Amino acid sequence: MKRPIAHLVGVGMYAPPRVMTNDEFATMGLETTDEWIYKRTGITQRHVAGPQETNCSMAAAASRMAMKRAGVAAAEVDVIVLGTASPDRLLPSTAVDLQAELGASKAAAFDVMAACSSFLYGLIVAEGLIVSGNADIILVVGTEMLTSIVDWQDRSTCVLFGDGAGAAVLKRSSNGKGILSSFMRSDGKLAELLYRPSGGAAHPFDAKVLQDRSFYVKMQGREVFKHAVRSMSEAADRALAGAQLRGADIDVMIPHQANVRIIEATARHAGIPMDKVFVNVDRYGNTSSASVPIALEEAISSGRITEGMTVLLVAFGAGFTWASLVIRF
Ligand code: ACO
């Protein structure tokens, strides 16, 4: 097992105060029920950003919590790596808005776009920057306003997603704690199983795009489900092998929170019982790149993760992308 070189020394999260229950979809005229959504996904509610909230404001709240817990001031941060699939603007990045908002005056800031795997990709990039000596203190953020990019007339997608942000501060490890192994992978041949067909440079926004509603997220749910189970299982295997551990050695698993059935299948494959798996998809829905850091923060602040524990993070997202890390806390 390798000696950890970078560690998560502070974790924070933010969820908008507005909570939307499954029952509210029916009141909007959508043909769905609380029973259908809960049975297929495990979701009962999600948080929805208000008119004054942005990815930048949510990410700033999560980052301030993480920096406070890490004992780090914004001016000390060397790099901000921000994952999002729903950036506030297409140009420039949401990371630079966050840099300005926090006053992280010496930080380099950039977005990572790996959909729901973005936070894990960000952690792996940050670890590399610390290992190479390019940075000492890095803020990694996952933030999403997915409710602004889903089609509220499409019951097969809009019921699944929610808004929120999570963040972690990474520093060089000095005490045997930190990232023990990591793995990341992509398969762009499968991009169109979960994507936004238009609104980018290849199909710029115009009247037809508006009429076709093709700037919203489109998903072939059943196919995504199959690939999610397969890829998250592979990711779990690879991070465990990298740390020379087995599922039985893991104290807490923090999976991407998309669907409780995907989580159960991944945990079963990895040999990790469900009482060691942290699940909050019921309360947040799928918050894409924010889902793992929100769950991680809740697992730490509720005492599920304590010092000395070995934790497995696993995620899967559009692209497809998938990633995993084993971390000693
Ligand atoms: N309410 C009621 N009925 C619905 C709804 C809804 N909200 N959505 C779809 N249906 C209907 C469909 O129209 C279909 O009806 P039909 O049989 O008359 O054609 C029926 O329910 C079954 O639809 P399926 O899509 O086959 O249902 P499935 O059991 O696969 O569940 C779901 C759908 C929940 C989307 C599932 O496929 C899933 O979770 N997939 C993975 C999605 C996911 O996790 N995506 C994100 C991962 S990557 C990332 O996080 C970005």
Short mmCIF file of C-alpha atoms and ligand atoms in Angstrom, two decimals:
data_model
loop_
_atom_site.label_atom_id
_atom_site.label_comp_id
_atom_site.label_asym_id
_atom_site.label_seq_id
_atom_site.Cartn_x
_atom_site.Cartn_y
_atom_site.Cartn_z
CA MET A 1 0.00 0.00 0.00
CA LYS A 2 1.39 3.42 -0.89
CA ARG A 3 2.00 6.10 1.72
CA PRO A 4 -0.66 8.82 1.43
CA ILE A 5 0.69 12.06 -0.02
CA ALA A 6 -2.45 14.24 -0.01
CA HIS A 7 -5.35 14.35 2.45
CA LEU A 8 -8.79 15.94 2.70
CA VAL A 9 -8.34 18.16 5.77
CA GLY A 10 -11.73 19.89 5.69
CA VAL A 11 -15.05 19.09 4.01
CA GLY A 12 -18.11 21.35 3.60
CA MET A 13 -21.50 21.34 1.91
CA TYR A 14 -24.45 23.54 1.06
CA ALA A 15 -28.02 22.69 0.06
CA PRO A 16 -30.57 25.35 -0.89
CA PRO A 17 -33.31 25.77 1.73
CA ARG A 18 -36.15 25.09 -0.72
CA VAL A 19 -37.16 21.42 -0.53
CA MET A 20 -39.36 19.91 -3.22
CA THR A 21 -41.15 16.63 -2.44
CA ASN A 22 -42.12 13.98 -5.03
CA ASP A 23 -45.80 14.89 -4.60
CA GLU A 24 -45.17 18.39 -5.96
CA PHE A 25 -44.54 17.06 -9.49
CA ALA A 26 -48.16 15.93 -9.76
CA THR A 27 -49.35 19.40 -8.74
CA MET A 28 -47.33 20.77 -11.71
CA GLY A 29 -49.31 18.53 -14.09
CA LEU A 30 -46.57 15.90 -14.54
CA GLU A 31 -47.85 12.32 -14.87
CA THR A 32 -45.94 10.74 -12.04
CA THR A 33 -46.38 9.65 -8.44
CA ASP A 34 -44.38 9.64 -5.23
CA GLU A 35 -44.71 5.84 -5.27
CA TRP A 36 -43.18 5.46 -8.78
CA ILE A 37 -40.26 7.77 -8.03
CA TYR A 38 -39.49 6.24 -4.62
CA LYS A 39 -39.79 2.63 -5.80
CA ARG A 40 -37.54 3.10 -8.85
CA THR A 41 -34.95 5.44 -7.33
CA GLY A 42 -35.24 5.74 -3.54
CA ILE A 43 -35.73 9.53 -3.87
CA THR A 44 -38.37 11.27 -1.72
CA GLN A 45 -37.32 14.92 -2.10
CA ARG A 46 -34.64 17.19 -3.56
CA HIS A 47 -33.33 20.71 -2.83
CA VAL A 48 -33.96 23.36 -5.48
CA ALA A 49 -31.93 26.57 -5.84
CA GLY A 50 -33.86 29.80 -5.36
CA PRO A 51 -33.81 32.77 -7.75
CA GLN A 52 -30.96 34.47 -5.85
CA GLU A 53 -28.76 31.35 -5.80
CA THR A 54 -26.08 30.37 -8.32
CA ASN A 55 -23.45 27.65 -8.52
CA CYS A 56 -20.97 30.29 -7.41
CA SER A 57 -22.96 31.24 -4.30
CA MET A 58 -23.61 27.59 -3.34
CA ALA A 59 -19.99 26.60 -4.00
CA ALA A 60 -18.79 29.56 -1.92
CA ALA A 61 -20.93 28.47 1.05
CA ALA A 62 -19.63 24.88 0.84
CA SER A 63 -16.03 26.10 0.35
CA ARG A 64 -16.16 28.46 3.35
CA MET A 65 -17.31 25.56 5.54
CA ALA A 66 -14.51 23.31 4.22
CA MET A 67 -11.83 26.03 4.62
CA LYS A 68 -12.99 26.87 8.15
CA ARG A 69 -12.77 23.21 9.16
CA ALA A 70 -9.34 22.94 7.52
CA GLY A 71 -8.11 26.11 9.22
CA VAL A 72 -7.19 27.56 5.83
CA ALA A 73 -7.78 31.13 4.61
CA ALA A 74 -8.92 31.80 1.02
CA ALA A 75 -5.71 33.75 0.34
CA GLU A 76 -3.65 30.60 1.09
CA VAL A 77 -5.37 28.44 -1.57
CA ASP A 78 -3.05 27.63 -4.52
CA VAL A 79 -5.59 26.00 -6.85
CA ILE A 80 -9.38 25.76 -7.16
CA VAL A 81 -10.65 22.73 -9.09
CA LEU A 82 -14.41 22.97 -9.61
CA GLY A 83 -16.56 20.18 -11.02
CA THR A 84 -19.92 20.99 -12.56
CA ALA A 85 -22.20 19.82 -15.36
CA SER A 86 -24.36 22.93 -15.05
CA PRO A 87 -21.95 25.90 -15.08
CA ASP A 88 -23.30 29.37 -14.30
CA ARG A 89 -21.98 30.52 -17.71
CA LEU A 90 -20.24 28.70 -20.54
CA LEU A 91 -17.43 31.26 -20.53
CA PRO A 92 -15.47 31.81 -18.36
CA SER A 93 -15.42 28.99 -15.84
CA THR A 94 -17.46 28.86 -12.64
CA ALA A 95 -14.16 28.26 -10.83
CA VAL A 96 -12.94 31.81 -11.57
CA ASP A 97 -16.22 33.27 -10.28
CA LEU A 98 -15.69 31.26 -7.09
CA GLN A 99 -12.10 32.48 -6.85
CA ALA A 100 -13.30 36.10 -7.00
CA GLU A 101 -16.15 35.47 -4.56
CA LEU A 102 -13.84 33.84 -2.00
CA GLY A 103 -10.97 36.30 -2.48
CA ALA A 104 -8.58 33.44 -3.25
CA SER A 105 -6.20 35.95 -4.75
CA LYS A 106 -3.23 33.70 -5.55
CA ALA A 107 -5.20 30.67 -6.77
CA ALA A 108 -5.27 29.22 -10.28
CA ALA A 109 -8.88 28.22 -10.95
CA PHE A 110 -10.44 25.93 -13.54
CA ASP A 111 -13.49 23.71 -14.11
CA VAL A 112 -13.45 19.95 -14.54
CA MET A 113 -16.28 18.56 -16.66
CA ALA A 114 -16.74 14.87 -15.97
CA ALA A 115 -20.43 15.06 -14.98
CA CYS A 116 -21.19 13.10 -11.80
CA SER A 117 -17.56 11.91 -11.56
CA SER A 118 -16.22 15.49 -11.55
CA PHE A 119 -15.54 15.75 -7.82
CA LEU A 120 -13.56 12.51 -7.84
CA TYR A 121 -11.69 13.54 -11.00
CA GLY A 122 -10.96 16.84 -9.21
CA LEU A 123 -9.56 15.05 -6.14
CA ILE A 124 -7.29 12.94 -8.36
CA VAL A 125 -6.05 16.02 -10.29
CA ALA A 126 -5.47 17.84 -7.00
CA GLU A 127 -3.50 14.93 -5.57
CA GLY A 128 -1.31 14.98 -8.69
CA LEU A 129 -0.63 18.72 -8.29
CA ILE A 130 0.40 18.17 -4.67
CA VAL A 131 2.58 15.14 -5.51
CA SER A 132 4.35 17.08 -8.27
CA GLY A 133 5.06 19.96 -5.91
CA ASN A 134 3.00 22.41 -7.96
CA ALA A 135 0.62 23.23 -5.11
CA ASP A 136 0.32 22.86 -1.35
CA ILE A 137 -3.32 23.78 -0.66
CA ILE A 138 -6.11 22.92 -3.10
CA LEU A 139 -9.84 23.50 -2.91
CA VAL A 140 -11.87 20.86 -4.78
CA VAL A 141 -15.55 21.65 -5.32
CA GLY A 142 -18.58 19.93 -6.84
CA THR A 143 -21.57 22.18 -7.50
CA GLU A 144 -24.76 21.80 -9.52
CA MET A 145 -27.92 23.64 -10.47
CA LEU A 146 -29.30 20.68 -12.39
CA THR A 147 -32.87 21.90 -11.98
CA SER A 148 -31.96 24.64 -14.47
CA ILE A 149 -30.87 22.19 -17.22
CA VAL A 150 -33.50 19.44 -16.91
CA ASP A 151 -36.72 19.50 -18.90
CA TRP A 152 -39.54 19.94 -16.39
CA GLN A 153 -41.92 18.41 -18.96
CA ASP A 154 -39.88 15.16 -19.14
CA ARG A 155 -40.89 12.90 -16.26
CA SER A 156 -38.12 10.41 -17.03
CA THR A 157 -35.41 12.92 -16.06
CA CYS A 158 -36.73 15.88 -14.04
CA VAL A 159 -37.77 13.79 -11.04
CA LEU A 160 -34.24 12.47 -10.55
CA PHE A 161 -32.11 15.57 -9.99
CA GLY A 162 -31.47 18.24 -7.35
CA ASP A 163 -29.21 21.21 -6.57
CA GLY A 164 -26.37 21.71 -4.07
CA ALA A 165 -22.62 21.95 -3.55
CA GLY A 166 -19.83 20.24 -1.67
CA ALA A 167 -16.16 21.05 -1.18
CA ALA A 168 -12.93 19.69 0.29
CA VAL A 169 -9.56 21.24 1.11
CA LEU A 170 -6.56 19.06 0.22
CA LYS A 171 -3.13 19.42 1.77
CA ARG A 172 0.08 17.46 1.81
CA SER A 173 -0.32 14.54 4.22
CA SER A 174 2.04 14.29 7.15
CA ASN A 175 0.44 11.69 9.41
CA GLY A 176 -0.32 8.60 7.37
CA LYS A 177 -3.83 9.82 6.54
CA GLY A 178 -5.09 10.58 3.05
CA ILE A 179 -5.55 9.14 -0.43
CA LEU A 180 -4.32 5.53 -0.63
CA SER A 181 -5.39 4.77 -4.21
CA SER A 182 -7.40 6.18 -7.08
CA PHE A 183 -8.80 5.20 -10.46
CA MET A 184 -10.54 7.08 -13.28
CA ARG A 185 -11.82 6.09 -16.70
CA SER A 186 -14.06 7.35 -19.55
CA ASP A 187 -15.91 5.97 -22.59
CA GLY A 188 -16.94 8.74 -24.99
CA LYS A 189 -18.59 6.28 -27.40
CA LEU A 190 -21.50 6.23 -24.99
CA ALA A 191 -21.86 10.02 -24.68
CA GLU A 192 -25.30 10.18 -26.27
CA LEU A 193 -26.92 7.94 -23.68
CA LEU A 194 -26.89 10.95 -21.33
CA TYR A 195 -26.28 14.40 -22.82
CA ARG A 196 -27.49 17.85 -23.80
CA PRO A 197 -27.76 17.67 -27.62
CA SER A 198 -27.65 21.42 -28.31
CA GLY A 199 -26.57 24.76 -26.96
CA GLY A 200 -22.82 24.23 -27.39
CA ALA A 201 -20.54 25.18 -30.30
CA ALA A 202 -21.48 22.15 -32.46
CA HIS A 203 -25.21 23.00 -32.29
CA PRO A 204 -25.47 26.61 -31.17
CA PHE A 205 -28.59 27.92 -29.52
CA ASP A 206 -31.28 29.05 -32.01
CA ALA A 207 -35.05 29.06 -32.44
CA LYS A 208 -35.14 25.38 -33.45
CA VAL A 209 -33.13 24.34 -30.42
CA LEU A 210 -35.61 26.24 -28.28
CA GLN A 211 -38.59 24.64 -30.02
CA ASP A 212 -37.12 21.10 -29.83
CA ARG A 213 -36.11 21.61 -26.19
CA SER A 214 -32.80 20.01 -27.19
CA PHE A 215 -30.73 22.14 -24.81
CA TYR A 216 -32.12 20.11 -21.91
CA VAL A 217 -30.67 16.85 -20.54
CA LYS A 218 -31.72 13.74 -22.50
CA MET A 219 -31.19 10.30 -21.04
CA GLN A 220 -31.79 6.66 -21.90
CA GLY A 221 -32.35 5.66 -18.28
CA ARG A 222 -32.30 1.89 -18.62
CA GLU A 223 -29.00 1.88 -20.54
CA VAL A 224 -27.46 4.36 -18.12
CA PHE A 225 -28.53 2.14 -15.23
CA LYS A 226 -26.75 -0.93 -16.67
CA HIS A 227 -23.53 0.95 -17.40
CA ALA A 228 -23.61 2.68 -14.00
CA VAL A 229 -23.69 -0.66 -12.15
CA ARG A 230 -20.97 -2.18 -14.36
CA SER A 231 -18.64 0.84 -14.21
CA MET A 232 -19.07 1.63 -10.52
CA SER A 233 -18.37 -2.03 -9.76
CA GLU A 234 -15.18 -1.87 -11.84
CA ALA A 235 -14.18 1.40 -10.14
CA ALA A 236 -14.67 -0.11 -6.69
CA ASP A 237 -12.55 -3.14 -7.63
CA ARG A 238 -9.76 -0.99 -9.05
CA ALA A 239 -9.44 1.40 -6.09
CA LEU A 240 -9.55 -1.52 -3.64
CA ALA A 241 -6.87 -3.38 -5.61
CA GLY A 242 -4.74 -0.22 -5.77
CA ALA A 243 -4.83 0.04 -1.98
CA GLN A 244 -4.32 -3.75 -1.59
CA LEU A 245 -7.63 -3.98 0.29
CA ARG A 246 -10.85 -5.96 0.02
CA GLY A 247 -14.44 -4.83 0.46
CA ALA A 248 -14.37 -6.23 4.01
CA ASP A 249 -11.60 -3.72 4.89
CA ILE A 250 -13.78 -0.70 4.05
CA ASP A 251 -15.43 1.05 7.01
CA VAL A 252 -17.66 3.39 4.97
CA MET A 253 -18.50 3.53 1.27
CA ILE A 254 -19.61 6.88 -0.18
CA PRO A 255 -21.11 6.19 -3.61
CA HIS A 256 -22.46 8.71 -6.12
CA GLN A 257 -26.09 9.20 -5.12
CA ALA A 258 -28.15 8.64 -8.28
CA ASN A 259 -30.37 5.69 -7.50
CA VAL A 260 -30.47 3.43 -4.45
CA ARG A 261 -30.71 0.33 -6.67
CA ILE A 262 -27.42 1.26 -8.42
CA ILE A 263 -25.82 1.82 -5.00
CA GLU A 264 -27.03 -1.56 -3.68
CA ALA A 265 -25.76 -3.43 -6.75
CA THR A 266 -22.33 -1.77 -6.53
CA ALA A 267 -22.00 -2.46 -2.80
CA ARG A 268 -23.02 -6.10 -3.30
CA HIS A 269 -20.39 -6.50 -6.02
CA ALA A 270 -17.69 -4.94 -3.80
CA GLY A 271 -18.61 -7.14 -0.83
CA ILE A 272 -19.58 -4.15 1.31
CA PRO A 273 -22.76 -4.57 3.42
CA MET A 274 -25.36 -1.80 3.12
CA ASP A 275 -24.93 -0.79 6.76
CA LYS A 276 -21.47 0.45 5.75
CA VAL A 277 -22.80 2.41 2.77
CA PHE A 278 -23.78 6.07 3.23
CA VAL A 279 -27.03 6.86 1.42
CA ASN A 280 -28.74 10.27 1.25
CA VAL A 281 -30.23 10.11 -2.26
CA ASP A 282 -33.64 9.97 -0.55
CA ARG A 283 -33.22 13.59 0.65
CA TYR A 284 -31.20 15.19 -2.17
CA GLY A 285 -31.91 13.25 -5.37
CA ASN A 286 -29.02 13.13 -7.82
CA THR A 287 -26.86 16.25 -7.39
CA SER A 288 -24.25 15.01 -9.90
CA SER A 289 -20.78 16.35 -9.03
CA ALA A 290 -22.04 17.63 -5.65
CA SER A 291 -23.40 14.25 -4.54
CA VAL A 292 -20.21 12.64 -3.20
CA PRO A 293 -18.92 15.70 -1.27
CA ILE A 294 -22.39 16.36 0.22
CA ALA A 295 -22.58 12.71 1.35
CA LEU A 296 -18.99 12.81 2.61
CA GLU A 297 -19.68 15.93 4.68
CA GLU A 298 -22.81 14.38 6.17
CA ALA A 299 -20.97 11.12 6.94
CA ILE A 300 -18.21 13.03 8.74
CA SER A 301 -20.40 15.51 10.63
CA SER A 302 -22.84 12.77 11.73
CA GLY A 303 -19.97 10.66 13.11
CA ARG A 304 -20.32 7.84 10.56
CA ILE A 305 -16.72 8.53 9.47
CA THR A 306 -14.24 8.86 12.35
CA GLU A 307 -10.46 9.00 12.58
CA GLY A 308 -8.60 5.97 11.35
CA MET A 309 -11.46 4.74 9.13
CA THR A 310 -10.90 3.57 5.57
CA VAL A 311 -13.40 5.06 3.12
CA LEU A 312 -14.21 4.15 -0.49
CA LEU A 313 -15.55 6.88 -2.82
CA VAL A 314 -17.11 5.70 -6.12
CA ALA A 315 -18.84 7.69 -8.87
CA PHE A 316 -20.24 7.36 -12.38
CA GLY A 317 -21.56 9.99 -14.75
CA ALA A 318 -22.32 11.23 -18.25
CA GLY A 319 -19.53 10.73 -20.75
CA PHE A 320 -19.48 8.06 -19.55
CA THR A 321 -16.96 8.74 -16.81
CA TRP A 322 -16.27 6.73 -13.67
CA ALA A 323 -13.80 7.06 -10.82
CA SER A 324 -12.94 5.89 -7.31
CA LEU A 325 -10.62 6.60 -4.39
CA VAL A 326 -9.70 4.86 -1.15
CA ILE A 327 -8.96 7.37 1.63
CA ARG A 328 -7.70 6.81 5.18
CA PHE A 329 -9.27 9.37 7.54
N1 ACO B 1 -43.28 8.56 -13.35
C1 ACO B 1 -44.05 7.57 -13.82
N2 ACO B 1 -43.70 6.81 -14.87
C2 ACO B 1 -42.49 7.05 -15.44
C3 ACO B 1 -41.64 8.09 -15.00
C4 ACO B 1 -42.09 8.84 -13.90
N3 ACO B 1 -41.34 9.85 -13.37
N4 ACO B 1 -40.53 8.08 -15.77
C5 ACO B 1 -40.68 7.10 -16.67
N5 ACO B 1 -41.86 6.47 -16.48
C6 ACO B 1 -42.44 5.36 -17.22
C7 ACO B 1 -41.86 5.22 -18.60
O1 ACO B 1 -42.52 6.07 -19.50
C8 ACO B 1 -42.12 3.76 -18.89
O2 ACO B 1 -43.46 3.62 -19.28
P1 ACO B 1 -43.88 2.54 -20.41
O3 ACO B 1 -43.48 1.20 -19.85
O4 ACO B 1 -45.34 2.75 -20.53
O5 ACO B 1 -43.08 2.92 -21.63
C9 ACO B 1 -41.96 3.09 -17.53
O6 ACO B 1 -42.07 4.14 -16.56
C10 ACO B 1 -40.65 2.38 -17.34
O7 ACO B 1 -39.59 3.28 -17.76
P2 ACO B 1 -38.08 2.87 -17.64
O8 ACO B 1 -37.25 4.03 -18.08
O9 ACO B 1 -37.86 1.56 -18.32
O10 ACO B 1 -37.97 2.67 -16.06
P3 ACO B 1 -36.78 2.14 -15.20
O11 ACO B 1 -37.22 1.04 -14.33
O12 ACO B 1 -35.54 1.91 -16.03
O13 ACO B 1 -36.49 3.39 -14.24
C11 ACO B 1 -34.97 5.22 -14.11
C12 ACO B 1 -36.16 4.63 -14.81
C13 ACO B 1 -35.35 5.46 -12.66
C14 ACO B 1 -34.60 6.51 -14.78
C15 ACO B 1 -33.81 4.20 -14.15
O14 ACO B 1 -33.62 3.74 -15.46
C16 ACO B 1 -32.54 4.80 -13.67
O15 ACO B 1 -32.39 5.14 -12.52
N6 ACO B 1 -31.54 4.90 -14.57
C17 ACO B 1 -30.27 5.48 -14.22
C18 ACO B 1 -30.43 6.96 -14.28
C19 ACO B 1 -29.33 7.62 -13.59
O16 ACO B 1 -28.98 7.25 -12.49
N7 ACO B 1 -28.79 8.62 -14.24
C20 ACO B 1 -27.79 9.38 -13.72
C21 ACO B 1 -26.53 8.58 -13.59
S1 ACO B 1 -25.24 9.42 -14.24
C22 ACO B 1 -25.40 10.86 -13.53
O17 ACO B 1 -25.66 10.91 -12.34
C23 ACO B 1 -25.31 12.05 -14.37
#
